[in-house]
Amino acid sequence: MAEQKASNVVFHAREAKSFNLRVNNSATKHLPGVQCVETDVPAPAAAGFRITTKYWPHWDSRALTIKISVVITRTHNQRFKVVTGHIDLPSRTGLPVPHVVHRRELVPATGECEGGISLLAKRADVEANCVVNGHFTAVCTVAVARGWPPLLLPTPTRLDYDISMIPDLADVSFQVEGETFRAHRLVLAARSPVFKAELYGQMAESKASSITIHDMRAPTFKFMLEYMYHGLLPAVAADMDDAALKMEFQHLYVAADRYGLDTLREMCEEVLCATISVSTVLSNLVFAEERTCGKCHKLKSRCLEFLAVGENFKEVGVTNEKVEIMKDAPSLLAEVQNWFTLLRRFVAAPRFLQSRVKIYLFLQKKWGYCSSRKCIFRVG
C-alpha cells in the first residue's frame, strides 16, 4: 500500500455519509504498476460496518485509466445489508463534467465486503478538467440500509395502468386535429391545475362531454395524456435524429407549460439540453428565448455554454440553421454574435487567464448568463 497521505477524506454530513476524497495527483501519478492507495473513512457507515476508499492511479496496463472505489466491509456479524452509492468528479469550477467519467461499476459483495461502487476515468481527462494545485476531488456518497434476502413476491399492477385499461369509464373526450382521445376527468384534474379548472370549475368545458383542443398536434396531446396517466416520457424511435427529437420535445414542452405540468416541462427541458448540437443549438436558443418568465433558463444557459467553445461557434456559423435563424430572429443572432465577439477579445487579452471560470463570469455580467448545472449527488 502507498502511504496514507496520498489521499484524505473530508466529511460533508455525518448523517448522509457523504464525503470528499481529495487525491494528491502529483504524489500518486508515478506509483508503479497497479499499486493502490487505500484510506479508511474516519466514521462508520452503520454500526458494525466500515467505509474504505481505494484509488488506483494506473488501473490499466498502459497507465491511461484511474479507478476510485468506495467499499463497505463488516467489522463483525450483522444482518444482511444493502449498499448503494455514487461517485462524481467535479471540475475545477465545481461543476460536474460527465464526459470525464468513463464508466461506473458496482463492487460485488464477497466475504466481509458488503459491496460498494467504483468509478473509472481517463487520466488525461481528469488532469485536464479536475486537477487544482496537484489535487483532484471525488465526491462520494454511500448508504447502508437494512435488507433481506431477495424474495419472489407477486408484483401488483399499477393503478394508472388499470384505469387506462377501462376506457368505457372515461367521461370526457378531446378532439385534436381530427383525432378523438377519451380520458377520465379525475385523472386529468389530479395531474393538471388547468384541467381541474376546466373540468370541475365554472368554465364551459366543465359541462361538455367533448372538448376541442386548438393549437396543438395530435401526437403531442397523446404524449401528454400518456404522461398524465403513467408519468413517463414518450418512447423515442431509435432512428430519430437530434433535430426531430428537438422538435418533438419542444412541442411537448409548450403543451406541458400550457397545462401547468411543471415536472413534464422540466423533463422536456432536460431532453432538449441533451439534444444540443451544431445543428440544433440556435433553434434551441431561440426557443428558450421565447419562453416567458425565464422558465427555460437552463436550456438557454446550456446553449450559450455550447457556443462558448470556439470550434462549436465556428461550425454553427456555416449551418443551414443559422440561415433560418437569420430570417426568423435576426436580432437574437446578432446579439449572440456581438457578445461572443467580445468574449473572444476578453479571453485573448494577455492580462486574463483563459479559464472557464472567467468565461462564465464574463457571460454572467454581460448577458445574465449563469450555468444551471449544480454539483449534486445522483444515484445511477
Tab-separated table of C-alpha atoms in Angstrom:
chain	number	residue	atom	x	y	z
A	1	MET	CA	0.000	0.000	0.000
A	2	ALA	CA	1.156	3.559	-0.656
A	3	GLU	CA	1.350	5.943	2.274
A	4	GLN	CA	-1.944	7.312	3.564
A	5	LYS	CA	-1.133	10.991	2.947
A	6	ALA	CA	-1.617	10.464	-0.790
A	7	SER	CA	-5.355	10.989	-0.236
A	8	ASN	CA	-7.531	12.258	2.568
A	9	VAL	CA	-11.233	12.333	3.414
A	10	VAL	CA	-13.395	15.313	4.402
A	11	PHE	CA	-16.986	14.717	5.565
A	12	HIS	CA	-19.891	16.808	4.305
A	13	ALA	CA	-22.509	15.428	6.660
A	14	ARG	CA	-22.127	12.530	9.058
A	15	GLU	CA	-25.785	11.555	8.779
A	16	ALA	CA	-25.743	11.458	4.979
A	17	LYS	CA	-22.464	9.517	4.784
A	18	SER	CA	-21.329	11.865	2.026
A	19	PHE	CA	-17.704	12.955	1.840
A	20	ASN	CA	-14.944	14.325	-0.354
A	21	LEU	CA	-11.965	12.149	-1.214
A	22	ARG	CA	-9.100	14.538	-2.011
A	23	VAL	CA	-6.447	12.776	-4.087
A	24	ASN	CA	-2.869	14.014	-4.371
A	25	ASN	CA	-2.411	13.542	-8.102
A	26	SER	CA	1.222	14.705	-8.062
A	27	ALA	CA	2.183	12.214	-5.337
A	28	THR	CA	0.408	9.230	-6.868
A	29	LYS	CA	0.803	9.551	-10.651
A	30	HIS	CA	4.271	7.980	-10.581
A	31	LEU	CA	3.375	4.969	-8.417
A	32	PRO	CA	4.475	1.715	-10.086
A	33	GLY	CA	2.106	-0.809	-11.657
A	34	VAL	CA	-1.383	-1.199	-10.259
A	35	GLN	CA	-0.458	-0.070	-6.747
A	36	CYS	CA	-3.476	1.038	-4.705
A	37	VAL	CA	-3.853	3.897	-2.234
A	38	GLU	CA	-6.257	2.760	0.484
A	39	THR	CA	-7.857	5.025	3.087
A	40	ASP	CA	-10.258	4.217	5.925
A	41	VAL	CA	-13.021	6.800	6.261
A	42	PRO	CA	-12.997	8.009	9.904
A	43	ALA	CA	-16.692	7.366	10.573
A	44	PRO	CA	-18.798	4.198	10.406
A	45	ALA	CA	-21.351	3.702	7.639
A	46	ALA	CA	-23.516	1.962	10.229
A	47	ALA	CA	-22.959	0.043	13.441
A	48	GLY	CA	-20.617	-2.859	12.686
A	49	PHE	CA	-19.557	-1.586	9.237
A	50	ARG	CA	-16.567	0.349	7.884
A	51	ILE	CA	-16.097	2.570	4.785
A	52	THR	CA	-12.841	2.265	2.849
A	53	THR	CA	-11.762	4.210	-0.243
A	54	LYS	CA	-9.344	2.743	-2.773
A	55	TYR	CA	-7.557	4.661	-5.514
A	56	TRP	CA	-5.602	3.100	-8.400
A	57	PRO	CA	-3.650	5.793	-10.308
A	58	HIS	CA	-2.756	3.256	-13.041
A	59	TRP	CA	-5.680	0.864	-13.383
A	60	ASP	CA	-4.833	-0.417	-16.858
A	61	SER	CA	-1.532	-1.677	-18.237
A	62	ARG	CA	-0.947	1.486	-20.284
A	63	ALA	CA	-1.499	3.798	-17.287
A	64	LEU	CA	-4.284	5.645	-19.101
A	65	THR	CA	-7.114	4.994	-16.642
A	66	ILE	CA	-7.651	5.729	-12.957
A	67	LYS	CA	-10.097	3.920	-10.683
A	68	ILE	CA	-11.753	5.003	-7.436
A	69	SER	CA	-13.748	2.599	-5.258
A	70	VAL	CA	-15.761	3.063	-2.084
A	71	VAL	CA	-16.443	-0.245	-0.326
A	72	ILE	CA	-18.324	-1.274	2.812
A	73	THR	CA	-16.924	-4.084	4.975
A	74	ARG	CA	-18.281	-5.846	8.061
A	75	THR	CA	-16.412	-5.484	11.322
A	76	HIS	CA	-18.492	-8.226	12.999
A	77	ASN	CA	-21.523	-10.369	12.237
A	78	GLN	CA	-24.521	-8.351	11.161
A	79	ARG	CA	-27.767	-8.972	9.366
A	80	PHE	CA	-27.707	-8.772	5.583
A	81	LYS	CA	-27.353	-5.167	4.392
A	82	VAL	CA	-27.937	-3.362	1.083
A	83	VAL	CA	-25.224	-0.952	-0.096
A	84	THR	CA	-25.882	1.892	-2.552
A	85	GLY	CA	-23.895	4.953	-3.517
A	86	HIS	CA	-22.466	7.288	-6.127
A	87	ILE	CA	-19.137	8.934	-7.052
A	88	ASP	CA	-18.674	12.137	-9.074
A	89	LEU	CA	-15.615	14.047	-10.300
A	90	PRO	CA	-16.318	17.808	-10.283
A	91	SER	CA	-14.290	20.134	-12.478
A	92	ARG	CA	-12.069	22.964	-11.288
A	93	THR	CA	-15.121	25.220	-11.146
A	94	GLY	CA	-17.127	22.742	-9.048
A	95	LEU	CA	-19.387	21.858	-11.963
A	96	PRO	CA	-19.876	18.188	-12.882
A	97	VAL	CA	-18.098	17.079	-16.062
A	98	PRO	CA	-19.906	13.914	-17.243
A	99	HIS	CA	-17.539	13.270	-20.161
A	100	VAL	CA	-14.655	12.704	-17.733
A	101	VAL	CA	-16.317	9.632	-16.194
A	102	HIS	CA	-15.578	6.626	-18.405
A	103	ARG	CA	-17.632	4.035	-16.512
A	104	ARG	CA	-19.283	3.310	-13.153
A	105	GLU	CA	-19.419	-0.172	-11.628
A	106	LEU	CA	-20.880	-1.939	-8.621
A	107	VAL	CA	-18.466	-3.707	-6.276
A	108	PRO	CA	-19.885	-7.201	-5.650
A	109	ALA	CA	-20.410	-8.469	-2.113
A	110	THR	CA	-17.795	-11.114	-1.230
A	111	GLY	CA	-16.698	-12.352	2.183
A	112	GLU	CA	-16.738	-9.476	4.648
A	113	CYS	CA	-17.262	-6.961	1.835
A	114	GLU	CA	-20.932	-5.976	1.620
A	115	GLY	CA	-20.458	-4.218	-1.713
A	116	GLY	CA	-19.680	-0.744	-2.965
A	117	ILE	CA	-19.251	1.471	-6.006
A	118	SER	CA	-16.421	2.258	-8.416
A	119	LEU	CA	-15.650	4.955	-10.963
A	120	LEU	CA	-13.215	4.721	-13.876
A	121	ALA	CA	-11.929	7.764	-15.754
A	122	LYS	CA	-9.254	8.620	-18.303
A	123	ARG	CA	-6.236	10.141	-16.566
A	124	ALA	CA	-5.789	12.760	-19.303
A	125	ASP	CA	-9.399	13.946	-18.914
A	126	VAL	CA	-9.080	14.160	-15.130
A	127	GLU	CA	-5.845	16.144	-15.323
A	128	ALA	CA	-7.263	18.460	-17.978
A	129	ASN	CA	-10.522	19.205	-16.167
A	130	CYS	CA	-10.318	18.367	-12.454
A	131	VAL	CA	-6.807	18.863	-11.046
A	132	VAL	CA	-6.200	22.001	-8.949
A	133	ASN	CA	-2.841	22.597	-7.252
A	134	GLY	CA	-1.833	18.998	-7.877
A	135	HIS	CA	-5.015	17.534	-6.348
A	136	PHE	CA	-8.457	16.478	-7.531
A	137	THR	CA	-11.556	15.678	-5.516
A	138	ALA	CA	-14.016	12.794	-5.774
A	139	VAL	CA	-17.447	13.486	-4.286
A	140	CYS	CA	-18.654	10.229	-2.705
A	141	THR	CA	-21.891	9.190	-1.066
A	142	VAL	CA	-22.793	5.772	0.343
A	143	ALA	CA	-25.733	4.281	2.209
A	144	VAL	CA	-26.154	1.043	4.116
A	145	ALA	CA	-29.787	0.011	4.505
A	146	ARG	CA	-31.329	-2.872	6.384
A	147	GLY	CA	-32.231	-5.512	3.841
A	148	TRP	CA	-33.449	-9.030	3.462
A	149	PRO	CA	-32.584	-11.844	1.068
A	150	PRO	CA	-34.444	-11.495	-2.254
A	151	LEU	CA	-37.993	-12.839	-2.114
A	152	LEU	CA	-40.144	-13.866	-5.066
A	153	LEU	CA	-43.191	-11.718	-4.346
A	154	PRO	CA	-46.034	-11.097	-6.798
A	155	THR	CA	-45.902	-7.636	-8.359
A	156	PRO	CA	-49.191	-5.729	-8.147
A	157	THR	CA	-50.416	-3.927	-11.244
A	158	ARG	CA	-50.203	-0.139	-11.200
A	159	LEU	CA	-53.377	1.863	-10.638
A	160	ASP	CA	-52.628	4.133	-13.598
A	161	TYR	CA	-52.428	1.099	-15.886
A	162	ASP	CA	-55.677	-0.336	-14.508
A	163	ILE	CA	-57.508	2.954	-15.092
A	164	SER	CA	-56.172	3.368	-18.624
A	165	MET	CA	-57.394	-0.137	-19.469
A	166	ILE	CA	-61.074	0.678	-18.755
A	167	PRO	CA	-61.901	3.263	-21.445
A	168	ASP	CA	-65.641	2.555	-21.078
A	169	LEU	CA	-65.499	4.516	-17.796
A	170	ALA	CA	-63.924	7.548	-19.494
A	171	ASP	CA	-66.176	10.580	-19.011
A	172	VAL	CA	-64.672	13.158	-21.362
A	173	SER	CA	-63.260	13.155	-24.894
A	174	PHE	CA	-60.935	15.535	-26.709
A	175	GLN	CA	-60.837	16.376	-30.409
A	176	VAL	CA	-57.328	17.194	-31.628
A	177	GLU	CA	-56.566	17.580	-35.346
A	178	GLY	CA	-59.497	15.285	-36.167
A	179	GLU	CA	-58.456	12.557	-33.711
A	180	THR	CA	-60.506	11.605	-30.639
A	181	PHE	CA	-58.907	10.906	-27.264
A	182	ARG	CA	-61.008	9.583	-24.372
A	183	ALA	CA	-59.918	10.253	-20.800
A	184	HIS	CA	-61.019	10.337	-17.166
A	185	ARG	CA	-61.738	13.770	-15.701
A	186	LEU	CA	-60.486	12.836	-12.246
A	187	VAL	CA	-57.078	11.723	-13.553
A	188	LEU	CA	-56.590	14.903	-15.589
A	189	ALA	CA	-57.726	17.132	-12.714
A	190	ALA	CA	-55.379	15.381	-10.285
A	191	ARG	CA	-52.426	15.944	-12.620
A	192	SER	CA	-53.125	19.412	-14.035
A	193	PRO	CA	-54.465	22.530	-12.284
A	194	VAL	CA	-55.574	23.842	-15.676
A	195	PHE	CA	-57.616	20.728	-16.446
A	196	LYS	CA	-59.021	20.874	-12.907
A	197	ALA	CA	-60.295	24.410	-13.526
A	198	GLU	CA	-61.647	23.486	-16.957
A	199	LEU	CA	-63.338	20.222	-15.986
A	200	TYR	CA	-64.567	20.975	-12.458
A	201	GLY	CA	-64.739	24.777	-12.341
A	202	GLN	CA	-67.044	27.416	-13.793
A	203	MET	CA	-65.708	27.150	-17.345
A	204	ALA	CA	-67.955	25.935	-20.146
A	205	GLU	CA	-65.818	22.815	-20.620
A	206	SER	CA	-66.905	21.529	-17.202
A	207	LYS	CA	-70.296	20.585	-18.656
A	208	ALA	CA	-69.089	19.422	-22.073
A	209	SER	CA	-68.609	15.752	-22.894
A	210	SER	CA	-66.371	16.590	-25.862
A	211	ILE	CA	-63.742	19.335	-25.909
A	212	THR	CA	-61.849	20.607	-28.957
A	213	ILE	CA	-58.170	21.403	-28.404
A	214	HIS	CA	-56.712	24.081	-30.661
A	215	ASP	CA	-53.088	24.939	-31.444
A	216	MET	CA	-51.713	21.509	-30.571
A	217	ARG	CA	-50.621	18.492	-32.592
A	218	ALA	CA	-52.433	15.208	-32.037
A	219	PRO	CA	-49.196	13.258	-31.282
A	220	THR	CA	-48.246	15.900	-28.708
A	221	PHE	CA	-51.620	15.629	-26.957
A	222	LYS	CA	-51.293	11.842	-26.957
A	223	PHE	CA	-47.827	12.049	-25.362
A	224	MET	CA	-49.151	14.477	-22.751
A	225	LEU	CA	-52.015	12.126	-21.873
A	226	GLU	CA	-49.593	9.210	-21.528
A	227	TYR	CA	-47.512	11.269	-19.127
A	228	MET	CA	-50.549	12.239	-17.038
A	229	TYR	CA	-51.615	8.599	-16.726
A	230	HIS	CA	-48.232	6.902	-16.377
A	231	GLY	CA	-45.685	9.613	-15.508
A	232	LEU	CA	-43.490	8.573	-18.447
A	233	LEU	CA	-41.924	10.413	-21.348
A	234	PRO	CA	-42.795	9.169	-24.847
A	235	ALA	CA	-40.708	6.361	-26.287
A	236	VAL	CA	-38.229	7.723	-28.810
A	237	ALA	CA	-37.604	5.942	-32.091
A	238	ALA	CA	-34.058	4.630	-32.334
A	239	ASP	CA	-33.536	6.289	-35.724
A	240	MET	CA	-34.789	9.740	-34.626
A	241	ASP	CA	-32.075	12.375	-35.090
A	242	ASP	CA	-31.404	15.341	-32.797
A	243	ALA	CA	-33.428	17.748	-34.937
A	244	ALA	CA	-36.554	15.554	-34.916
A	245	LEU	CA	-36.164	14.824	-31.209
A	246	LYS	CA	-35.771	18.525	-30.500
A	247	MET	CA	-38.952	19.388	-32.416
A	248	GLU	CA	-40.996	16.677	-30.668
A	249	PHE	CA	-39.964	17.762	-27.194
A	250	GLN	CA	-40.330	21.461	-27.949
A	251	HIS	CA	-43.993	20.784	-28.786
A	252	LEU	CA	-44.383	18.713	-25.619
A	253	TYR	CA	-42.702	21.438	-23.541
A	254	VAL	CA	-45.220	24.008	-24.805
A	255	ALA	CA	-48.121	21.653	-24.020
A	256	ALA	CA	-46.791	20.983	-20.516
A	257	ASP	CA	-46.414	24.703	-19.877
A	258	ARG	CA	-49.931	25.341	-21.166
A	259	TYR	CA	-51.497	22.835	-18.756
A	260	GLY	CA	-49.330	23.502	-15.709
A	261	LEU	CA	-47.445	20.189	-15.830
A	262	ASP	CA	-44.265	21.567	-14.282
A	263	THR	CA	-42.450	18.251	-13.885
A	264	LEU	CA	-43.118	17.289	-17.507
A	265	ARG	CA	-41.916	20.721	-18.608
A	266	GLU	CA	-38.675	20.276	-16.661
A	267	MET	CA	-38.203	16.776	-18.096
A	268	CYS	CA	-38.650	18.127	-21.628
A	269	GLU	CA	-36.102	20.856	-20.946
A	270	GLU	CA	-33.582	18.233	-19.822
A	271	VAL	CA	-34.137	16.280	-23.055
A	272	LEU	CA	-33.738	19.467	-25.105
A	273	CYS	CA	-30.464	20.188	-23.292
A	274	ALA	CA	-29.287	16.708	-24.290
A	275	THR	CA	-30.108	17.368	-27.967
A	276	ILE	CA	-27.896	20.451	-28.224
A	277	SER	CA	-25.551	20.072	-31.175
A	278	VAL	CA	-24.152	22.156	-34.013
A	279	SER	CA	-27.363	21.616	-35.983
A	280	THR	CA	-29.809	22.382	-33.141
A	281	VAL	CA	-28.192	24.894	-30.788
A	282	LEU	CA	-29.505	28.068	-32.438
A	283	SER	CA	-33.115	26.920	-32.741
A	284	ASN	CA	-32.978	25.695	-29.137
A	285	LEU	CA	-31.640	29.107	-28.110
A	286	VAL	CA	-34.469	30.885	-29.951
A	287	PHE	CA	-36.998	28.532	-28.339
A	288	ALA	CA	-35.586	29.247	-24.868
A	289	GLU	CA	-35.557	32.985	-25.523
A	290	GLU	CA	-39.247	32.913	-26.483
A	291	ARG	CA	-40.335	31.311	-23.198
A	292	THR	CA	-41.777	33.721	-20.633
A	293	CYS	CA	-40.653	34.388	-17.047
A	294	GLY	CA	-37.283	32.708	-17.576
A	295	LYS	CA	-38.835	29.231	-17.442
A	296	CYS	CA	-36.343	27.883	-19.975
A	297	HIS	CA	-33.248	29.389	-18.384
A	298	LYS	CA	-31.393	26.075	-18.139
A	299	LEU	CA	-31.721	25.415	-21.883
A	300	LYS	CA	-30.556	28.933	-22.704
A	301	SER	CA	-27.550	28.510	-20.411
A	302	ARG	CA	-26.577	25.193	-21.986
A	303	CYS	CA	-26.850	26.681	-25.495
A	304	LEU	CA	-24.573	29.565	-24.549
A	305	GLU	CA	-22.142	27.176	-22.895
A	306	PHE	CA	-22.046	25.107	-26.094
A	307	LEU	CA	-21.420	28.220	-28.199
A	308	ALA	CA	-18.669	29.356	-25.821
A	309	VAL	CA	-16.481	26.594	-27.280
A	310	GLY	CA	-14.668	28.208	-30.192
A	311	GLU	CA	-14.857	25.245	-32.573
A	312	ASN	CA	-18.601	24.851	-31.980
A	313	PHE	CA	-19.185	28.534	-32.680
A	314	LYS	CA	-17.297	28.300	-35.982
A	315	GLU	CA	-19.213	25.202	-37.115
A	316	VAL	CA	-22.570	26.736	-36.239
A	317	GLY	CA	-21.732	29.727	-38.433
A	318	VAL	CA	-21.894	27.650	-41.632
A	319	THR	CA	-25.058	25.628	-40.904
A	320	ASN	CA	-28.418	25.903	-42.629
A	321	GLU	CA	-29.927	26.557	-39.218
A	322	LYS	CA	-28.066	29.855	-39.000
A	323	VAL	CA	-29.632	30.928	-42.299
A	324	GLU	CA	-33.117	30.108	-40.969
A	325	ILE	CA	-32.487	31.918	-37.686
A	326	MET	CA	-31.283	34.980	-39.589
A	327	LYS	CA	-34.743	35.097	-41.190
A	328	ASP	CA	-36.792	34.347	-38.063
A	329	ALA	CA	-34.808	36.008	-35.271
A	330	PRO	CA	-32.078	38.224	-36.744
A	331	SER	CA	-31.807	40.413	-33.630
A	332	LEU	CA	-31.117	37.440	-31.340
A	333	LEU	CA	-28.478	36.032	-33.682
A	334	ALA	CA	-26.808	39.430	-33.950
A	335	GLU	CA	-26.803	39.716	-30.158
A	336	VAL	CA	-25.182	36.284	-29.800
A	337	GLN	CA	-22.518	37.172	-32.347
A	338	ASN	CA	-21.778	40.504	-30.663
A	339	TRP	CA	-21.385	39.011	-27.199
A	340	PHE	CA	-19.157	36.201	-28.378
A	341	THR	CA	-17.013	38.625	-30.354
A	342	LEU	CA	-16.486	40.432	-27.053
A	343	LEU	CA	-15.880	37.092	-25.364
A	344	ARG	CA	-13.097	36.154	-27.777
A	345	ARG	CA	-11.448	39.528	-27.172
A	346	PHE	CA	-11.817	39.025	-23.436
A	347	VAL	CA	-10.096	35.643	-23.263
A	348	ALA	CA	-7.433	36.756	-25.747
A	349	ALA	CA	-6.392	39.667	-23.534
A	350	PRO	CA	-2.955	38.873	-22.001
A	351	ARG	CA	-3.972	40.002	-18.509
A	352	PHE	CA	-6.630	37.287	-18.228
A	353	LEU	CA	-6.260	33.532	-17.948
A	354	GLN	CA	-8.305	31.586	-20.471
A	355	SER	CA	-10.277	29.702	-17.851
A	356	ARG	CA	-13.896	28.627	-17.959
A	357	VAL	CA	-14.440	30.423	-14.647
A	358	LYS	CA	-13.696	33.800	-16.215
A	359	ILE	CA	-15.799	32.963	-19.268
A	360	TYR	CA	-18.770	32.227	-17.007
A	361	LEU	CA	-18.204	35.452	-15.043
A	362	PHE	CA	-17.974	37.411	-18.274
A	363	LEU	CA	-21.203	35.982	-19.664
A	364	GLN	CA	-22.984	36.425	-16.356
A	365	LYS	CA	-22.014	40.104	-16.263
A	366	LYS	CA	-22.752	40.856	-19.915
A	367	TRP	CA	-25.848	38.757	-20.560
A	368	GLY	CA	-27.090	37.452	-17.237
A	369	TYR	CA	-25.744	34.019	-18.144
A	370	CYS	CA	-25.187	31.521	-15.373
A	371	SER	CA	-24.716	27.793	-15.822
A	372	SER	CA	-27.676	25.930	-14.335
A	373	ARG	CA	-25.791	22.749	-13.524
A	374	LYS	CA	-25.111	22.065	-9.855
A	375	CYS	CA	-22.796	19.642	-8.114
A	376	ILE	CA	-25.267	17.209	-6.564
A	377	PHE	CA	-25.377	13.547	-5.629
A	378	ARG	CA	-27.259	11.428	-8.152
A	379	VAL	CA	-27.813	7.696	-7.968
A	380	GLY	CA	-27.053	5.762	-11.172
